[in-house]
Amino acid sequence: MEKTAGLSMGAARHARRRGLPRRLPVLATLSGPLLLAGCAGDAPSALNPGGAGATRVAGLWWLLFWISVAVFAEVMALLAWALVFRRGNARVRHGQPLRFVTIAGAGLPFVILVAVYGVGLRDLAALGDGPGPDAPTVEVTGHKWWWEVRYPGASGATANEIHIPVGERVKVRLRTDDVLHSFWVPQLMPKTDLIAGETRETWLRAERPGSYRGQCAEYCGTQHAHMAFLVVAQPRADYDTWLAHLNAPARAPRTDAERRGQQAFVQGTCAACHAVRGTTAQGRVGPDLSNVGSRWSIGAGAVPNDAGHLGGWIANPQTVKPGNAMPPQPVDAAQLPDLIAYLRSLE
Ligand code: CUA
């Protein structure tokens, strides 16, 4: 919104300088939403809903939008009528203006606002109506600046990636390990704040398989912007397979490089903070790395998950995501390729 306003002000100044018709900035402002709508596609926008919760929010948004359009058009029409047809006509019948102000200025807004309030309450109640006690559950903990993801009953954990069965309501239990964060998947559900000392609950339901981007929506420090996650909605059978995988030991090394990498990992400083299932590395400070090779990014959306970025991250995570909890690692150059090979193999 700020961007649109900034653009239109800039456009206005520019138009004046070049002597362009004054109407141009108005046209630019009006075409802004159309241009934005053209970018929709698979954008992580609340107006591009992929689930029951966000569909309600989008419905409410469009209702408010069209009411605003109607009210704006009506006010403009009355203004035009007053300017064009009433100019110079000073004869106003006694009582007419008062009646008009009462109906159009107070009565109509009252009816509209009460109706919108009613619809809002209805949607609020529907969003608060979570899944039943037997619904699949995921426990999400916010850390500065990543998301820990656990499933009750599963021994393993993952990070910045939440798998859910498609077409089912999934309960999400939210906790924070430090400061306020906010859990937001624009295409699936409105925001839920994570408050220290409390367990909050929300739910997710995706109508079609695919990935939905989520984001921390409460400023929580330097790397707030790099606190993203993905919700992966899968058919039930794929979800069950994925969950079973989360209980099994991590993939064992197959090549010599991977074996050397594993040894460096469990005997070095990595294991103090990170866990890999089925090994002696059981650290709980940083993300569980048992399936790090298959994740969509490194550092909760900071950089793509490929060998180059992984190497850069291990050598000095502070250059990639300044302020994060991982210190630069004293890894010697000969060990780095082995560590990368091992971590990339963990899927
Ligand atoms: Cu966590 Cu912003």
Short mmCIF file of C-alpha atoms and ligand atoms in Angstrom, two decimals:
data_model
loop_
_atom_site.label_atom_id
_atom_site.label_comp_id
_atom_site.label_asym_id
_atom_site.label_seq_id
_atom_site.Cartn_x
_atom_site.Cartn_y
_atom_site.Cartn_z
CA MET A 1 0.00 0.00 0.00
CA GLU A 2 2.79 2.38 1.00
CA LYS A 3 4.58 1.48 -2.19
CA THR A 4 1.50 2.26 -4.33
CA ALA A 5 1.06 5.61 -2.60
CA GLY A 6 4.76 6.43 -3.02
CA LEU A 7 4.63 5.55 -6.71
CA SER A 8 1.56 7.65 -7.37
CA MET A 9 3.06 10.69 -5.59
CA GLY A 10 6.25 10.27 -7.59
CA ALA A 11 4.20 9.89 -10.77
CA ALA A 12 2.28 13.08 -9.96
CA ARG A 13 5.47 15.11 -9.51
CA HIS A 14 6.89 13.69 -12.71
CA ALA A 15 3.70 14.40 -14.66
CA ARG A 16 3.66 18.03 -13.51
CA ARG A 17 7.29 18.49 -14.51
CA ARG A 18 6.66 17.22 -18.02
CA GLY A 19 3.35 19.01 -18.35
CA LEU A 20 1.43 15.76 -18.82
CA PRO A 21 -2.32 15.77 -18.23
CA ARG A 22 -3.20 15.91 -14.57
CA ARG A 23 -5.39 12.85 -15.04
CA LEU A 24 -2.39 10.55 -15.56
CA PRO A 25 -1.46 10.09 -11.87
CA VAL A 26 -5.11 9.31 -11.11
CA LEU A 27 -5.11 6.62 -13.81
CA ALA A 28 -1.83 5.24 -12.44
CA THR A 29 -3.32 5.03 -8.94
CA LEU A 30 -6.47 3.31 -10.16
CA SER A 31 -4.51 0.79 -12.24
CA GLY A 32 -2.26 -0.13 -9.26
CA PRO A 33 -4.54 -2.82 -7.84
CA LEU A 34 -5.04 -4.29 -11.33
CA LEU A 35 -1.29 -4.55 -11.82
CA LEU A 36 -0.93 -6.19 -8.40
CA ALA A 37 -3.76 -8.61 -9.20
CA GLY A 38 -1.86 -9.62 -12.34
CA CYS A 39 1.07 -10.76 -10.15
CA ALA A 40 -1.14 -13.14 -8.11
CA GLY A 41 -0.25 -16.56 -9.61
CA ASP A 42 1.05 -18.67 -6.75
CA ALA A 43 2.01 -15.63 -4.71
CA PRO A 44 1.86 -16.12 -0.92
CA SER A 45 -0.96 -13.62 -0.70
CA ALA A 46 -4.01 -13.70 1.57
CA LEU A 47 -6.02 -12.85 -1.56
CA ASN A 48 -4.84 -16.07 -3.22
CA PRO A 49 -6.27 -18.51 -0.65
CA GLY A 50 -5.44 -22.20 -0.69
CA GLY A 51 -7.34 -23.25 2.42
CA ALA A 52 -10.56 -22.86 4.39
CA GLY A 53 -9.27 -20.23 6.86
CA ALA A 54 -7.75 -17.89 4.30
CA THR A 55 -10.81 -18.28 2.03
CA ARG A 56 -12.93 -16.70 4.77
CA VAL A 57 -10.46 -13.87 5.25
CA ALA A 58 -10.32 -13.22 1.49
CA GLY A 59 -14.14 -13.24 1.33
CA LEU A 60 -14.30 -10.62 4.08
CA TRP A 61 -11.60 -8.54 2.34
CA TRP A 62 -13.49 -8.51 -0.98
CA LEU A 63 -16.79 -7.70 0.76
CA LEU A 64 -15.16 -4.66 2.41
CA PHE A 65 -13.47 -3.73 -0.85
CA TRP A 66 -16.70 -3.69 -2.90
CA ILE A 67 -18.62 -1.84 -0.15
CA SER A 68 -15.84 0.79 -0.17
CA VAL A 69 -16.05 1.00 -3.98
CA ALA A 70 -19.83 1.47 -3.82
CA VAL A 71 -19.62 4.14 -1.09
CA PHE A 72 -16.82 5.95 -2.93
CA ALA A 73 -18.78 5.89 -6.21
CA GLU A 74 -21.91 7.15 -4.45
CA VAL A 75 -20.06 10.04 -2.77
CA MET A 76 -18.37 10.98 -6.06
CA ALA A 77 -21.73 10.87 -7.88
CA LEU A 78 -23.33 13.13 -5.27
CA LEU A 79 -20.39 15.52 -5.46
CA ALA A 80 -20.69 15.67 -9.27
CA TRP A 81 -24.44 16.20 -9.00
CA ALA A 82 -23.93 19.05 -6.52
CA LEU A 83 -21.25 20.68 -8.68
CA VAL A 84 -22.94 20.34 -12.05
CA PHE A 85 -26.70 20.43 -11.53
CA ARG A 86 -27.15 22.38 -8.31
CA ARG A 87 -24.78 25.20 -9.15
CA GLY A 88 -26.53 28.55 -8.68
CA ASN A 89 -29.76 26.88 -7.52
CA ALA A 90 -30.12 28.38 -4.07
CA ARG A 91 -33.71 27.31 -3.56
CA VAL A 92 -33.58 24.41 -1.08
CA ARG A 93 -36.90 23.23 0.23
CA HIS A 94 -37.29 23.45 4.01
CA GLY A 95 -36.34 20.19 5.83
CA GLN A 96 -34.81 18.48 2.75
CA PRO A 97 -31.10 18.84 3.69
CA LEU A 98 -31.65 17.58 7.23
CA ARG A 99 -33.53 14.49 6.00
CA PHE A 100 -30.78 13.78 3.48
CA VAL A 101 -27.98 14.12 6.05
CA THR A 102 -29.86 11.84 8.48
CA ILE A 103 -30.41 9.09 5.93
CA ALA A 104 -27.19 9.23 3.85
CA GLY A 105 -24.86 10.53 6.55
CA ALA A 106 -25.97 8.49 9.55
CA GLY A 107 -28.61 5.86 8.69
CA LEU A 108 -26.85 4.25 5.73
CA PRO A 109 -23.37 4.06 7.36
CA PHE A 110 -24.99 2.59 10.49
CA VAL A 111 -26.67 -0.19 8.49
CA ILE A 112 -23.48 -0.93 6.52
CA LEU A 113 -21.20 -0.97 9.59
CA VAL A 114 -23.56 -3.18 11.61
CA ALA A 115 -23.84 -5.63 8.67
CA VAL A 116 -20.04 -5.74 8.23
CA TYR A 117 -19.58 -6.21 12.00
CA GLY A 118 -22.04 -9.14 11.89
CA VAL A 119 -20.21 -10.80 8.99
CA GLY A 120 -16.87 -10.21 10.78
CA LEU A 121 -18.15 -11.87 13.97
CA ARG A 122 -19.45 -14.84 11.95
CA ASP A 123 -16.03 -15.31 10.28
CA LEU A 124 -14.18 -14.85 13.57
CA ALA A 125 -16.28 -17.62 15.13
CA ALA A 126 -15.64 -19.89 12.12
CA LEU A 127 -11.86 -19.31 12.32
CA GLY A 128 -11.84 -20.06 16.04
CA ASP A 129 -13.66 -23.35 15.49
CA GLY A 130 -10.59 -25.61 15.47
CA PRO A 131 -10.28 -29.28 14.57
CA GLY A 132 -11.41 -32.12 16.85
CA PRO A 133 -9.18 -33.87 19.43
CA ASP A 134 -8.19 -36.64 17.00
CA ALA A 135 -6.91 -34.28 14.33
CA PRO A 136 -3.27 -34.52 13.24
CA THR A 137 -1.18 -32.21 15.42
CA VAL A 138 2.08 -30.40 14.89
CA GLU A 139 4.06 -28.53 17.54
CA VAL A 140 5.88 -25.46 16.34
CA THR A 141 8.37 -23.50 18.46
CA GLY A 142 9.64 -20.10 17.40
CA HIS A 143 13.33 -19.35 17.96
CA LYS A 144 15.42 -16.34 16.98
CA TRP A 145 15.28 -16.89 13.95
CA TRP A 146 13.93 -20.26 12.86
CA TRP A 147 11.00 -22.60 13.46
CA GLU A 148 11.37 -25.93 15.25
CA VAL A 149 8.77 -28.43 14.08
CA ARG A 150 7.83 -31.55 16.04
CA TYR A 151 5.02 -34.07 15.78
CA PRO A 152 3.67 -35.62 19.02
CA GLY A 153 4.67 -39.28 19.07
CA ALA A 154 7.47 -38.88 16.51
CA SER A 155 10.99 -38.92 17.90
CA GLY A 156 12.47 -36.70 15.23
CA ALA A 157 12.13 -33.03 14.46
CA THR A 158 12.57 -30.81 11.47
CA ALA A 159 12.94 -27.08 10.91
CA ASN A 160 11.22 -24.39 8.87
CA GLU A 161 9.07 -26.97 7.09
CA ILE A 162 5.66 -28.23 8.20
CA HIS A 163 4.13 -31.21 6.43
CA ILE A 164 0.36 -31.65 6.60
CA PRO A 165 -2.14 -34.01 4.96
CA VAL A 166 -4.14 -32.21 2.28
CA GLY A 167 -7.87 -31.63 2.87
CA GLU A 168 -7.65 -32.19 6.66
CA ARG A 169 -7.73 -29.74 9.53
CA VAL A 170 -4.39 -29.90 11.32
CA LYS A 171 -3.99 -28.56 14.83
CA VAL A 172 -0.90 -26.35 15.30
CA ARG A 173 0.39 -25.79 18.84
CA LEU A 174 2.58 -22.73 19.03
CA ARG A 175 5.22 -21.82 21.58
CA THR A 176 8.13 -19.39 21.62
CA ASP A 177 11.55 -20.07 23.06
CA ASP A 178 12.44 -16.40 23.40
CA VAL A 179 10.64 -13.27 22.15
CA LEU A 180 7.30 -12.60 20.47
CA HIS A 181 6.93 -14.15 17.02
CA SER A 182 3.86 -14.47 14.83
CA PHE A 183 2.93 -17.53 12.79
CA TRP A 184 1.44 -16.57 9.43
CA VAL A 185 0.65 -18.63 6.34
CA PRO A 186 -1.18 -16.01 4.23
CA GLN A 187 -2.70 -18.55 1.83
CA LEU A 188 -3.98 -20.80 4.62
CA MET A 189 -4.67 -18.93 7.85
CA PRO A 190 -4.45 -15.50 9.48
CA LYS A 191 -1.69 -14.70 11.99
CA THR A 192 -1.35 -16.19 15.46
CA ASP A 193 1.09 -14.55 17.88
CA LEU A 194 3.52 -16.68 19.88
CA ILE A 195 3.71 -15.35 23.43
CA ALA A 196 6.36 -16.32 25.99
CA GLY A 197 5.07 -18.77 28.61
CA GLU A 198 1.89 -19.58 26.68
CA THR A 199 0.86 -22.33 24.29
CA ARG A 200 -1.33 -20.89 21.56
CA GLU A 201 -3.33 -22.94 19.07
CA THR A 202 -4.35 -22.46 15.48
CA TRP A 203 -5.13 -24.80 12.61
CA LEU A 204 -4.26 -25.26 8.97
CA ARG A 205 -6.18 -26.84 6.17
CA ALA A 206 -4.95 -26.86 2.57
CA GLU A 207 -7.43 -27.71 -0.17
CA ARG A 208 -4.84 -28.70 -2.77
CA PRO A 209 -1.39 -30.30 -2.55
CA GLY A 210 1.58 -27.99 -2.80
CA SER A 211 3.86 -25.66 -0.87
CA TYR A 212 2.57 -22.60 0.95
CA ARG A 213 5.02 -20.04 2.19
CA GLY A 214 4.79 -18.85 5.78
CA GLN A 215 6.52 -15.97 7.50
CA CYS A 216 7.09 -14.61 10.98
CA ALA A 217 4.80 -11.59 11.08
CA GLU A 218 5.93 -9.92 14.29
CA TYR A 219 9.19 -7.97 14.36
CA CYS A 220 11.52 -10.11 16.48
CA GLY A 221 15.02 -8.74 15.86
CA THR A 222 17.72 -8.37 13.22
CA GLN A 223 16.79 -11.45 11.19
CA HIS A 224 13.00 -11.21 11.45
CA ALA A 225 12.80 -11.12 7.64
CA HIS A 226 14.71 -14.42 7.47
CA MET A 227 12.26 -16.32 9.60
CA ALA A 228 10.29 -17.96 6.82
CA PHE A 229 8.94 -21.48 6.54
CA LEU A 230 7.07 -23.73 4.13
CA VAL A 231 3.86 -25.65 4.69
CA VAL A 232 3.92 -28.72 2.46
CA ALA A 233 0.47 -30.20 1.89
CA GLN A 234 0.61 -33.81 0.74
CA PRO A 235 -1.89 -36.60 0.01
CA ARG A 236 -2.53 -38.62 3.19
CA ALA A 237 -0.39 -41.62 2.12
CA ASP A 238 2.63 -39.40 1.34
CA TYR A 239 2.18 -37.58 4.64
CA ASP A 240 2.13 -40.90 6.57
CA THR A 241 5.32 -42.00 4.78
CA TRP A 242 6.97 -38.67 5.61
CA LEU A 243 5.97 -38.95 9.28
CA ALA A 244 7.31 -42.53 9.49
CA HIS A 245 10.56 -41.21 8.00
CA LEU A 246 10.72 -38.68 10.86
CA ASN A 247 10.80 -41.60 13.32
CA ALA A 248 13.50 -43.57 11.54
CA PRO A 249 17.27 -43.06 11.93
CA ALA A 250 18.82 -40.63 9.45
CA ARG A 251 20.22 -42.04 6.22
CA ALA A 252 23.60 -43.74 6.86
CA PRO A 253 26.64 -42.49 4.92
CA ARG A 254 27.34 -44.42 1.69
CA THR A 255 30.56 -42.95 0.32
CA ASP A 256 33.94 -42.43 1.96
CA ALA A 257 33.49 -38.67 1.86
CA GLU A 258 30.11 -38.98 3.61
CA ARG A 259 31.62 -41.29 6.25
CA ARG A 260 34.45 -38.83 6.92
CA GLY A 261 31.89 -36.03 7.02
CA GLN A 262 29.79 -37.88 9.59
CA GLN A 263 32.83 -38.49 11.74
CA ALA A 264 33.78 -34.81 11.60
CA PHE A 265 30.19 -33.89 12.44
CA VAL A 266 29.74 -36.12 15.50
CA GLN A 267 33.27 -35.59 16.88
CA GLY A 268 33.48 -31.88 16.15
CA THR A 269 31.62 -28.88 17.49
CA CYS A 270 28.51 -29.49 15.28
CA ALA A 271 27.12 -32.17 17.59
CA ALA A 272 27.11 -29.80 20.56
CA CYS A 273 24.16 -27.91 19.05
CA HIS A 274 22.66 -30.14 16.35
CA ALA A 275 21.07 -33.58 16.35
CA VAL A 276 21.12 -36.26 13.66
CA ARG A 277 18.89 -39.23 14.48
CA GLY A 278 20.71 -42.53 14.89
CA THR A 279 24.05 -40.88 15.74
CA THR A 280 25.59 -39.61 18.96
CA ALA A 281 24.88 -36.02 17.84
CA GLN A 282 21.95 -35.01 20.05
CA GLY A 283 22.30 -31.23 20.48
CA ARG A 284 19.06 -29.32 20.92
CA VAL A 285 20.27 -25.73 20.57
CA GLY A 286 20.07 -25.51 16.78
CA PRO A 287 17.83 -27.24 14.24
CA ASP A 288 17.75 -31.05 13.99
CA LEU A 289 19.68 -31.84 10.79
CA SER A 290 18.46 -35.42 10.16
CA ASN A 291 16.82 -34.39 6.87
CA VAL A 292 18.68 -31.15 6.15
CA GLY A 293 19.56 -32.25 2.60
CA SER A 294 15.92 -32.21 1.52
CA ARG A 295 14.96 -28.84 2.99
CA TRP A 296 14.02 -25.91 0.80
CA SER A 297 16.49 -23.41 2.21
CA ILE A 298 19.28 -22.77 4.69
CA GLY A 299 18.69 -20.35 7.56
CA ALA A 300 14.87 -20.20 7.36
CA GLY A 301 14.74 -18.66 3.89
CA ALA A 302 18.12 -16.86 4.07
CA VAL A 303 19.79 -18.70 1.15
CA PRO A 304 19.00 -21.62 -1.20
CA ASN A 305 19.93 -25.09 0.02
CA ASP A 306 22.79 -26.10 -2.28
CA ALA A 307 26.39 -27.22 -1.76
CA GLY A 308 27.91 -23.76 -2.27
CA HIS A 309 25.64 -21.97 0.18
CA LEU A 310 25.94 -24.82 2.69
CA GLY A 311 29.75 -24.57 2.57
CA GLY A 312 29.54 -20.80 3.06
CA TRP A 313 27.14 -21.24 5.95
CA ILE A 314 29.32 -23.82 7.76
CA ALA A 315 32.48 -21.72 7.34
CA ASN A 316 30.90 -18.49 8.58
CA PRO A 317 27.16 -18.37 9.20
CA GLN A 318 27.50 -14.79 10.44
CA THR A 319 28.22 -13.49 6.95
CA VAL A 320 25.11 -15.24 5.59
CA LYS A 321 22.68 -14.39 8.40
CA PRO A 322 24.30 -11.92 10.82
CA GLY A 323 23.20 -12.26 14.42
CA ASN A 324 22.09 -15.91 14.28
CA ALA A 325 23.12 -18.19 17.15
CA MET A 326 25.74 -20.21 15.22
CA PRO A 327 29.34 -19.01 15.61
CA PRO A 328 31.92 -19.30 12.78
CA GLN A 329 33.28 -22.86 12.69
CA PRO A 330 36.94 -23.84 12.96
CA VAL A 331 36.61 -26.39 10.13
CA ASP A 332 39.80 -27.05 8.17
CA ALA A 333 39.59 -26.69 4.42
CA ALA A 334 40.13 -30.40 3.79
CA GLN A 335 37.17 -31.34 6.03
CA LEU A 336 34.66 -28.93 4.54
CA PRO A 337 33.85 -30.92 1.35
CA ASP A 338 33.28 -34.06 3.46
CA LEU A 339 30.93 -32.22 5.83
CA ILE A 340 29.02 -30.81 2.86
CA ALA A 341 28.78 -34.27 1.25
CA TYR A 342 27.47 -35.78 4.50
CA LEU A 343 24.88 -33.06 5.22
CA ARG A 344 23.69 -33.05 1.60
CA SER A 345 23.13 -36.82 1.84
CA LEU A 346 20.75 -36.47 4.81
CA GLU A 347 17.33 -36.49 3.16
CU1 CUA B 1 10.15 -14.07 14.55
CU2 CUA B 1 9.79 -12.01 13.47
#
